[in-house]
CSV table of C-alpha atoms and ligand atoms in Angstrom, one decimal:
chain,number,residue,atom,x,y,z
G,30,UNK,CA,-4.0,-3.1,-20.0
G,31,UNK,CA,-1.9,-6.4,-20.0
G,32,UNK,CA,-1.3,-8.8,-17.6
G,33,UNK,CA,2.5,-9.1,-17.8
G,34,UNK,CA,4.7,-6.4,-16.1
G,35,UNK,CA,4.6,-3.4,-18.0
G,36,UNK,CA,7.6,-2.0,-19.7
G,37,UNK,CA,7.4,1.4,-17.9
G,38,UNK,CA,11.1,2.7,-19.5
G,39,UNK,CA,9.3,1.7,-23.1
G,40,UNK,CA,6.1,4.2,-22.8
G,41,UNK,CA,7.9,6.7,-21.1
G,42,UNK,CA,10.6,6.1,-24.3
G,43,UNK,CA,14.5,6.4,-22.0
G,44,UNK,CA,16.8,4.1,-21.3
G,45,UNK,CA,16.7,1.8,-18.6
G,46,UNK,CA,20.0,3.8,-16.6
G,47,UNK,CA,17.5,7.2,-17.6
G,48,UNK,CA,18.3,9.8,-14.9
G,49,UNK,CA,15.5,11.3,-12.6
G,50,UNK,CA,15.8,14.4,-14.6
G,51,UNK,CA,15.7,12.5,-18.0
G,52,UNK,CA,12.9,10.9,-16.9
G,53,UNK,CA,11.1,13.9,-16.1
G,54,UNK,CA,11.7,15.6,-19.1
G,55,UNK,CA,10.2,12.7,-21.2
G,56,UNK,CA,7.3,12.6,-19.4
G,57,UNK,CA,7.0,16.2,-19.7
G,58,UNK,CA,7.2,16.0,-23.3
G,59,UNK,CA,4.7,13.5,-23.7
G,60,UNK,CA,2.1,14.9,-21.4
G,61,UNK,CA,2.1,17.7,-23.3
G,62,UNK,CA,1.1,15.9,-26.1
G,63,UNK,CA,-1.6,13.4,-24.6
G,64,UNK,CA,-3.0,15.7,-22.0
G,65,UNK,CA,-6.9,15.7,-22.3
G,66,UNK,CA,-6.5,19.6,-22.7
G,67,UNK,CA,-4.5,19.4,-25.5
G,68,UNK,CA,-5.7,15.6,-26.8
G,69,UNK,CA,-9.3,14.8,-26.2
G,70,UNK,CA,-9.1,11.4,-29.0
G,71,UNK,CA,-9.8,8.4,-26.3
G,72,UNK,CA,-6.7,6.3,-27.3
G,73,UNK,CA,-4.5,9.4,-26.3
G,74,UNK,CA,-6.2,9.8,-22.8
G,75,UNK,CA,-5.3,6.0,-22.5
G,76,UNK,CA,-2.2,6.5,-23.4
G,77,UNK,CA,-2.2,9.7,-20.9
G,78,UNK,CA,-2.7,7.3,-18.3
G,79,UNK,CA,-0.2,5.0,-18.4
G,80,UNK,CA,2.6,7.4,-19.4
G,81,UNK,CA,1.4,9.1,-16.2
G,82,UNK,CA,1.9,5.5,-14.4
G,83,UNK,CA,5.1,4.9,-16.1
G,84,UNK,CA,6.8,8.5,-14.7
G,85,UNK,CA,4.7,7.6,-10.7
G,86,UNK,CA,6.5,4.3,-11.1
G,87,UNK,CA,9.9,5.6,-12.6
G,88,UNK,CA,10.4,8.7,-10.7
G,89,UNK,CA,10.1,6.6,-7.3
G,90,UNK,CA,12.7,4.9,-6.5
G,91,UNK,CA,11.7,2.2,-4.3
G,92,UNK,CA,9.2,1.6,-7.4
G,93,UNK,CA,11.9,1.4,-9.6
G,94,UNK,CA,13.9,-0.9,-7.8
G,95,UNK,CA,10.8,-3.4,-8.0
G,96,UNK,CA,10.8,-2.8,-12.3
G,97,UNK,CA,14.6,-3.3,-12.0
G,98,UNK,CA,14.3,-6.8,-10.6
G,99,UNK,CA,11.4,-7.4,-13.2
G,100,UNK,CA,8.3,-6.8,-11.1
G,101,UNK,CA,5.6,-4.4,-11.3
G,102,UNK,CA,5.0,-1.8,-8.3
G,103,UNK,CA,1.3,-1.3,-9.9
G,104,UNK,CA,0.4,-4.8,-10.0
G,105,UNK,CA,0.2,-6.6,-6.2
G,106,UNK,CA,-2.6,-4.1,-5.1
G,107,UNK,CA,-0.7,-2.1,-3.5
G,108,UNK,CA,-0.8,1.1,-4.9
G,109,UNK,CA,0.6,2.8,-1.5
G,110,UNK,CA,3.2,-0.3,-1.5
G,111,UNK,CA,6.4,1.8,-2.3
G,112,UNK,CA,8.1,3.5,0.6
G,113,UNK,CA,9.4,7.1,-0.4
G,114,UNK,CA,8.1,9.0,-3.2
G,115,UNK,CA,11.1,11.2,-4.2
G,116,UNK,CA,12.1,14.0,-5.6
G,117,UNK,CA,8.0,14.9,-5.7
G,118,UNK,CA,7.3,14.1,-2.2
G,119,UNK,CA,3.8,15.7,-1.4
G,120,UNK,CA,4.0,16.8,-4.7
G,121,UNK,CA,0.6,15.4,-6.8
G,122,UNK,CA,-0.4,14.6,-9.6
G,123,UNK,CA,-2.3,17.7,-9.7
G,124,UNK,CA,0.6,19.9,-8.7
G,125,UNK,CA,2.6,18.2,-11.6
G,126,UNK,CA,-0.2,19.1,-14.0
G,127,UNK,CA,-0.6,22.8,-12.5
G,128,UNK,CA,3.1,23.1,-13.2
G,129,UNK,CA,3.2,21.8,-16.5
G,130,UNK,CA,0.2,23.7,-17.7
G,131,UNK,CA,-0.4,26.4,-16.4
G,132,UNK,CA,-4.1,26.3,-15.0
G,133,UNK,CA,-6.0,28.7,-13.8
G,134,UNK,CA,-6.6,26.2,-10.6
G,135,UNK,CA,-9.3,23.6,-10.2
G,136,UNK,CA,-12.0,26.4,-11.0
G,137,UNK,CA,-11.2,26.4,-14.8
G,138,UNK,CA,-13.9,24.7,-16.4
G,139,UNK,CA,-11.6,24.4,-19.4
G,140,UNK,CA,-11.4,21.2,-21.6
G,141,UNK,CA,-12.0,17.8,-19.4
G,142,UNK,CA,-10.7,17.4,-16.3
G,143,UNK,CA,-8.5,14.4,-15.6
G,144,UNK,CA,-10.4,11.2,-14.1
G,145,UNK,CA,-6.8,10.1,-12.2
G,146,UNK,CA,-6.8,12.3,-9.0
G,147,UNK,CA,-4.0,12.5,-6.2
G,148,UNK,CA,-5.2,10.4,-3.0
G,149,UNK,CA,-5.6,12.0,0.3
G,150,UNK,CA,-3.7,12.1,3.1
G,151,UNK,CA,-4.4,10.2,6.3
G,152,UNK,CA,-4.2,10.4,9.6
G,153,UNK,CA,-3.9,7.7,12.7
G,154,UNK,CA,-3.0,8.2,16.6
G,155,UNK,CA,-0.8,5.7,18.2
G,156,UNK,CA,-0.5,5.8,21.9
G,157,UNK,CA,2.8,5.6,23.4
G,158,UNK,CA,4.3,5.7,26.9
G,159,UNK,CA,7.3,7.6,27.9
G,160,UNK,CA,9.6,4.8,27.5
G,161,UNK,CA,8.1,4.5,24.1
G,162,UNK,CA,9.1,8.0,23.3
G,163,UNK,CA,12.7,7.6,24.5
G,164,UNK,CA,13.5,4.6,22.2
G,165,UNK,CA,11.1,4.9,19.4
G,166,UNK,CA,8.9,2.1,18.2
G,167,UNK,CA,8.0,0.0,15.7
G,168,UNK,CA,4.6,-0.9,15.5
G,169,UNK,CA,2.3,-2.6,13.3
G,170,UNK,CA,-0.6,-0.2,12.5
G,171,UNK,CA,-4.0,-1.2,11.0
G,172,UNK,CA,-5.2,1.2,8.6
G,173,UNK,CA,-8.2,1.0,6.4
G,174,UNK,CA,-7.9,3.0,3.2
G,175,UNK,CA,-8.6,3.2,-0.9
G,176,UNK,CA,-6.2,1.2,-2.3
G,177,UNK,CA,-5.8,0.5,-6.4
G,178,UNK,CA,-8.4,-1.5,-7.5
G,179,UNK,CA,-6.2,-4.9,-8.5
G,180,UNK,CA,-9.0,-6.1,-11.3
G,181,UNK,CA,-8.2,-2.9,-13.2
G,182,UNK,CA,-5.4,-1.3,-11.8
G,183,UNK,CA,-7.0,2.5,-11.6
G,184,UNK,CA,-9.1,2.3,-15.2
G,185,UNK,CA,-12.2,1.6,-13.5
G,186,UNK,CA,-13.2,-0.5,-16.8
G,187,UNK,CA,-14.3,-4.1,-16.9
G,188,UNK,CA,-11.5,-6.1,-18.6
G,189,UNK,CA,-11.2,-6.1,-22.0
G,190,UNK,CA,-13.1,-2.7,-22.3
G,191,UNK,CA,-11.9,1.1,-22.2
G,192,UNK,CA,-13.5,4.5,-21.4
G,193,UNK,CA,-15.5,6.2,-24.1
G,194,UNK,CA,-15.9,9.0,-25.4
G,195,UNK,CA,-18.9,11.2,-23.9
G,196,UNK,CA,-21.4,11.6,-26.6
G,197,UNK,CA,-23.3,14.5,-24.8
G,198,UNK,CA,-20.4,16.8,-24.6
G,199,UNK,CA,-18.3,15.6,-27.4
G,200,UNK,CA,-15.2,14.5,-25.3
G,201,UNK,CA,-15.1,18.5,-23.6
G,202,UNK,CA,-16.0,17.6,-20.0
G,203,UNK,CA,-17.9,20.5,-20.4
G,204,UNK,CA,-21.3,21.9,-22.2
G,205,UNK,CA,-21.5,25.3,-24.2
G,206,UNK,CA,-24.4,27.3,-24.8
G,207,UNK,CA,-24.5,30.1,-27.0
G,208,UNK,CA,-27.0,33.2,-25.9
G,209,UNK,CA,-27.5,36.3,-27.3
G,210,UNK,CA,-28.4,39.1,-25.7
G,211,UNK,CA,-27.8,43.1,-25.8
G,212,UNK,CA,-24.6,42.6,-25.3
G,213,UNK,CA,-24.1,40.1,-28.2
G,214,UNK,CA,-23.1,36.3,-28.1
G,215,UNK,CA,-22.8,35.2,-25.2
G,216,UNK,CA,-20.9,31.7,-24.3
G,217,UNK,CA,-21.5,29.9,-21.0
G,218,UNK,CA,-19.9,27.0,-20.4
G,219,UNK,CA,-20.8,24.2,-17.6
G,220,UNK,CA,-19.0,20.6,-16.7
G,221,UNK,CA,-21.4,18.3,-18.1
G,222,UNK,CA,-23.5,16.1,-15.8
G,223,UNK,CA,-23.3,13.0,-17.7
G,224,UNK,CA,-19.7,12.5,-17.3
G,225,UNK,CA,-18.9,15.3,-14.3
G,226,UNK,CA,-16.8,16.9,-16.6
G,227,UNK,CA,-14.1,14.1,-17.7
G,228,UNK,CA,-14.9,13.9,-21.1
G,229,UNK,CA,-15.3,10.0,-20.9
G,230,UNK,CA,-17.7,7.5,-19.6
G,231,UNK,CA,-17.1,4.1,-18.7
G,232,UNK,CA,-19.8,2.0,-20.5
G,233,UNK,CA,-18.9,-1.1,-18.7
G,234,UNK,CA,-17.5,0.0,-14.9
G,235,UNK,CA,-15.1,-2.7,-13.1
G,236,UNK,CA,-17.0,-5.0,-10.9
G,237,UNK,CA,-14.8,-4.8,-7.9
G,238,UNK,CA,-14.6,-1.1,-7.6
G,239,UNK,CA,-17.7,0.2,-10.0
G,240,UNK,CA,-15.3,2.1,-12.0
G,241,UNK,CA,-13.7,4.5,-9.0
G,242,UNK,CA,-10.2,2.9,-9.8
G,243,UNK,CA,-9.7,1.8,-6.5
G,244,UNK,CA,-11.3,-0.3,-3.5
G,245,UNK,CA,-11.4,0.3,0.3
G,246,UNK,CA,-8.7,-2.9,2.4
G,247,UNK,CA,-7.4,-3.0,5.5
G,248,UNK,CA,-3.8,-3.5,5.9
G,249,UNK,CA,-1.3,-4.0,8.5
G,250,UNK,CA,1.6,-1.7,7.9
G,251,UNK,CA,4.6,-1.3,10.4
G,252,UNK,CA,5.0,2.4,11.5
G,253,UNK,CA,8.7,3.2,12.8
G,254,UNK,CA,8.3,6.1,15.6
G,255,UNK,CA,11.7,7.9,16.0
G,256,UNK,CA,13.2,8.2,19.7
G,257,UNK,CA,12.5,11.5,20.9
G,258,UNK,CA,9.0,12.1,20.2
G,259,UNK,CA,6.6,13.7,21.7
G,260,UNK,CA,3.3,14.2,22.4
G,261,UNK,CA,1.3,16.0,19.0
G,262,UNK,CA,3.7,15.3,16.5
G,263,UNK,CA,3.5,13.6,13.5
G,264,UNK,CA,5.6,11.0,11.5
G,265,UNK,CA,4.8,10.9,7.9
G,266,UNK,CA,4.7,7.7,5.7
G,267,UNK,CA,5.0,9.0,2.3
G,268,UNK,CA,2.5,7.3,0.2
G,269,UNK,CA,1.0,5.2,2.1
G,270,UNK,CA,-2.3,7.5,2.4
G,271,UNK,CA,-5.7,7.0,0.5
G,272,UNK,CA,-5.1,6.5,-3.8
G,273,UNK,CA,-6.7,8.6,-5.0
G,274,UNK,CA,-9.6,8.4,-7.7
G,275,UNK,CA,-8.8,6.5,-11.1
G,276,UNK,CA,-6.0,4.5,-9.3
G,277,UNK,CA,-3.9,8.8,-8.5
G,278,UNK,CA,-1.0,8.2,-6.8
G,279,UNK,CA,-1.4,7.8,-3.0
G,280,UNK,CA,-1.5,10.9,-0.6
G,281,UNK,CA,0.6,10.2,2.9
G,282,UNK,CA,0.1,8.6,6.4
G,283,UNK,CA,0.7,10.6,9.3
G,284,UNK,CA,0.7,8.8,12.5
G,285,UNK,CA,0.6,11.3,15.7
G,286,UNK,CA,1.8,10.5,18.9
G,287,UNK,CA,-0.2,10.7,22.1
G,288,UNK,CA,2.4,10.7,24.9
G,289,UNK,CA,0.4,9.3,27.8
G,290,UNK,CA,1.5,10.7,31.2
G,291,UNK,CA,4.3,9.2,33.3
G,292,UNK,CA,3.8,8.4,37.2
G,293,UNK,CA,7.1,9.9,37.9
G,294,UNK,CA,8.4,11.8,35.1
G,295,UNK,CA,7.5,15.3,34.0
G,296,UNK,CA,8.3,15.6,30.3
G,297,UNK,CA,9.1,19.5,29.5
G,298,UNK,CA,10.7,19.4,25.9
G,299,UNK,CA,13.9,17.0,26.3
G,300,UNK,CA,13.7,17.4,29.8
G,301,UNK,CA,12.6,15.1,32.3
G,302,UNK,CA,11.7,16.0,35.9
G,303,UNK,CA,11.2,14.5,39.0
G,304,UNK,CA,10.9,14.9,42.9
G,305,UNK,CA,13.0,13.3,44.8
G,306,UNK,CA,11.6,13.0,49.2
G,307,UNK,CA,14.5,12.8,51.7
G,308,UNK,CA,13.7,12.6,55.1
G,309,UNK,CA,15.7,15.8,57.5
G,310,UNK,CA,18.5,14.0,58.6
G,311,UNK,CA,19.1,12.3,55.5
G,312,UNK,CA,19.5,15.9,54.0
G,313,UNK,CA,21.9,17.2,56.5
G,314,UNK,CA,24.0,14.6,56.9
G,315,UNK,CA,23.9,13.2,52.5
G,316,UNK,CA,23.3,10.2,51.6
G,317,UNK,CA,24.0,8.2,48.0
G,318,UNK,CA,20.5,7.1,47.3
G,319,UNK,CA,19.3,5.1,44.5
G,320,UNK,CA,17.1,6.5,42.0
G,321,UNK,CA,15.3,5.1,39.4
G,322,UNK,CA,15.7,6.5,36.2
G,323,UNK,CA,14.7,6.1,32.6
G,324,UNK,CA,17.8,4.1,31.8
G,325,UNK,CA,17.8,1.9,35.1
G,326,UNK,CA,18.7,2.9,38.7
G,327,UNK,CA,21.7,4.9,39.4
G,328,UNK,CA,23.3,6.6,42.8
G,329,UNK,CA,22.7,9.9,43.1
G,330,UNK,CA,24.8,11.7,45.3
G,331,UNK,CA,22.9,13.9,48.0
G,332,UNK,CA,25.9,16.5,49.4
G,333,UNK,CA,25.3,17.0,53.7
G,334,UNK,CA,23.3,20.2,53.8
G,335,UNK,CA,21.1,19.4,50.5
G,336,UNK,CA,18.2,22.0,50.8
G,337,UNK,CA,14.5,21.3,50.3
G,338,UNK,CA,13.7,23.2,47.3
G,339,UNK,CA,17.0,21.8,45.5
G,340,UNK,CA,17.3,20.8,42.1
G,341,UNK,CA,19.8,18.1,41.1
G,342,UNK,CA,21.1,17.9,37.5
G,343,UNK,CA,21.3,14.5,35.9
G,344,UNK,CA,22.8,15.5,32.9
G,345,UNK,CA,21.8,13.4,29.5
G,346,UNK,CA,19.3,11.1,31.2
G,347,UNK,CA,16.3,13.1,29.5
G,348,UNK,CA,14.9,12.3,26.6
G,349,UNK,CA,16.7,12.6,22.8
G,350,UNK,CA,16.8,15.5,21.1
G,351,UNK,CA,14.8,15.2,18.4
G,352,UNK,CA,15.8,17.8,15.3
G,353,UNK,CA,13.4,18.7,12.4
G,354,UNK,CA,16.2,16.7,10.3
G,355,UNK,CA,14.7,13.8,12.1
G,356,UNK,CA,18.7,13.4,13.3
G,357,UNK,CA,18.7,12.9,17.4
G,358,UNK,CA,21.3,15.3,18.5
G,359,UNK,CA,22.3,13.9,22.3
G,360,UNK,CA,20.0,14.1,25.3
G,361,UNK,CA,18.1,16.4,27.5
G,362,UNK,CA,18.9,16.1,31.6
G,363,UNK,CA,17.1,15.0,34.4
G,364,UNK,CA,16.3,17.3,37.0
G,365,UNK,CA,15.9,16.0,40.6
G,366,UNK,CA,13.6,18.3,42.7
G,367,UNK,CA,14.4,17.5,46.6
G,368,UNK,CA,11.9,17.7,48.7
G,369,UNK,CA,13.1,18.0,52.2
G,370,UNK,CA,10.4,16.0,54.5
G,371,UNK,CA,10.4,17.6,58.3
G,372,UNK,CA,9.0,15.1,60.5
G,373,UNK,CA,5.6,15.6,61.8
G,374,UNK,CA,5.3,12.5,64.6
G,375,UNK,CA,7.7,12.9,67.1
G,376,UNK,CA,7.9,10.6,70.1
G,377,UNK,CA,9.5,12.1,73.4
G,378,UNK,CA,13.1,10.3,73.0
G,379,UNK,CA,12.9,11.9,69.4
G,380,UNK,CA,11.8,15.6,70.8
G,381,UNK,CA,14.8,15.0,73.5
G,382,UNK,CA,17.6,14.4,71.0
G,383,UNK,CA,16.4,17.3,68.7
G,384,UNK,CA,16.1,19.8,71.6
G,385,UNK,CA,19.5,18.6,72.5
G,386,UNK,CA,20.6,19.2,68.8
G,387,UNK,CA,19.3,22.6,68.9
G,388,UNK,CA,20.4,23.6,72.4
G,389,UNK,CA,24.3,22.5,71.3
G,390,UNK,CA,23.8,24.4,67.6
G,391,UNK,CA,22.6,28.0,69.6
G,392,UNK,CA,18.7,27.2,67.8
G,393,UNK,CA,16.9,26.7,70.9
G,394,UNK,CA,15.8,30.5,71.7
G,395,UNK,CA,12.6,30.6,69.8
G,396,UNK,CA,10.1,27.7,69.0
G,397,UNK,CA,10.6,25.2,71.0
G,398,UNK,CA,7.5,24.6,71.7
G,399,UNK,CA,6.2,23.8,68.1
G,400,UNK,CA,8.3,21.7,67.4
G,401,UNK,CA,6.3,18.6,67.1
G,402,UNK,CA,3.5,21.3,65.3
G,403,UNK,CA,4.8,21.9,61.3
G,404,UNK,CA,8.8,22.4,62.2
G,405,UNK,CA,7.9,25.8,62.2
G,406,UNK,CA,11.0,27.9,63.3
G,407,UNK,CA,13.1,24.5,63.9
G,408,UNK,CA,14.9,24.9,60.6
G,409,UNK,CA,14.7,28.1,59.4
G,410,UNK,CA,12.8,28.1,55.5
G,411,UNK,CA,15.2,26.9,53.0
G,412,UNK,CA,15.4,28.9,50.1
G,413,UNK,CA,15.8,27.1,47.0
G,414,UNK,CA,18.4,27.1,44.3
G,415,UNK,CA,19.9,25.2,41.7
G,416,UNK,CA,23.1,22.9,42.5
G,417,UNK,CA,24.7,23.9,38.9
M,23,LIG,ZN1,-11.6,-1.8,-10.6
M,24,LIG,ZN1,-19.7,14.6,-21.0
């Protein structure tokens, strides 16, 4: 490995305007030639490696732009540094290989098995109010993962020094015995203990990261939360999970939301709902009252006659519609419950002008003399129903 930024369109062999496809297909071609399964000599599995950096570097753009302005993605540490990983989102190194070759799975013991692993994902909670959740955030998250060793940059070999071949299995990754029994020869094959089954030791491990390829850091990152989300889901920063062993490329964030409970709103999917106490006579005669929503206070109109039980439609003061595209598509309403509040504490001069109401509306023939108990048969039960 060198110290100056690696010419990642050289090893991979395309031109520096190389299409994603292009660049694919000459990784492809030369994976196929240095793959360990295919290529066990030690300068090929080198080789391996960085054409295998070259295509995580090329075939992300973000990474790309940094080569394109004459930096290197793989050399500030940062191995989770690059935003997007497209067009293989989610798609490891492992998946790449599985593709490309065929195998039987991870259970093949066939041949050694690559030392550069994808990183896993991880997984963080970030609390967030219901305001939160109605404009989105962006918040700077602390997260403590495997990142790429810088000293070696994934090898996981002291400087100056490379992996070697492993003399008990001959470069294999694995250790065949021949048996014979009734049946004939028998061949059993195992992944050799000495080096797990990669086919290569590391005589002379990295000091910072004792050969793993990469180190644990803690690292501020800034997590943007889309409007409209809600409690349980998940946002997902692409590659900015653990790297994985030998410096793999970096499985994904997710950050979930925890929606903490509002003191007046009830969140039911992009609808918000509240109740709304009127006194009696503020119900029968209306009233513009001012009511506080999410976006401020506002008037809402009470029509003479509102009904307990009544359900006021504030139409696009709910939350955003959040669409699997990520795309907000407009707002959800606010429903205002009304709860009608009959008066329990009536002084005389109170009972007097009610009674008087009631004798001049016809209501005074039954329950009179309740009405300073629970308004029973006052007003008659309002049923409810919805306004629109
Ligand atoms: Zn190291
Ligand atoms: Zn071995």
């Amino acid at each position: 490995m060198t110290k100056v930024a690696r010419d990642y369109y050289g090893i991979l062999g395309v031109q520096r305007n190389a299409g994603a496809d292009e660049i694919k297909r000459a990784y492809r071609k030369l994976a196929r030639e240095l793959h360990p399964d295919v290529n066990p000599d030690e300068e090929a599995q080198h080789k391996f490696k960085e054409v295998t950096a070259a295509y995580e570097v090329l075939s992300d753009p973000q990474k790309r732009k940094i080569v394109d302005m004459g930096g290197d993605p793989l050399d500030n540490g940062g191995g989770g540094a690059g935003g997007m990983r497209d067009p293989f989102a989610g798609f490891g190194l492992g998946d790449i290989m599985d593709a490309f070759f065929g195998a039987a799975g991870g259970a093949s013991t066939r041949g050694p098995r690559s030392r550069v692993q994808p990183g896993a994902d991880a997984l963080i909670r970030m609390r967030l109010t219901l305001e939160e959740c109605l404009t989105g955030v962006s918040r700077e998250l602390t997260v403590d993962t495997a990142i790429l060793c810088e000293l070696c940059r994934g090898s996981g070999c002291a400087e100056g020094t490379s992996p070697e071949v492993c003399e008990t299995c001959g470069g294999r990754g694995e250790i065949q015995a021949v048996q014979r029994s009734f049946l004939g020869q028998v061949v059993t094959a195992r992944p050799c203990p000495v080096c797990r089954g990669l086919g290569e030791v590391i005589p002379d491990p990295c000091r910072q990261c004792a050969g793993d390829g990469r180190v644990r850091s803690r690292r501020t990152i800034v997590a943007k939360v889309p409007p409209g989300v809600a409690d349980g889901m998940r946002v997902r920063l692409s590659g900015q999970g653990e790297v994985g062993p030998g410096g793999g490329p970096a499985g994904d964030l997710y950050v979930e939301v925890e929606e903490q409970p509002h003191s007046t709103f009830e969140r039911s999917g992009a609808d918000l709902h509240c109740t709304l106490r009127v006194p009696m006579t503020t119900a029968a005669l209306g009233a513009v009252l001012p009511l506080e929503t999410l976006d401020g206070v506002e008037e809402l109109e009470l029509e003479p006659g509102t009904q307990h039980g009544m359900e006021l439609v504030m139409s696009g003061r709910g939350m955003p519609k959040l669409r699997q595209s990520g795309r907000v598509d407009g707002r959800g309403d606010l429903h205002v419950h009304v709860d009608v509040e009959v008066p329990t504490r009536l002084d005389a001069r109170q009972q007097e002008l009610l009674r008087e109401l009631a004798t001049l509306r016809g209501e005074d023939e039954g329950g009179l003399a309740t009405t300073n108990g629970k308004g029973g048969g006052f007003f008659s039960r309002m049923r409810s129903h919805r306004t629109r």
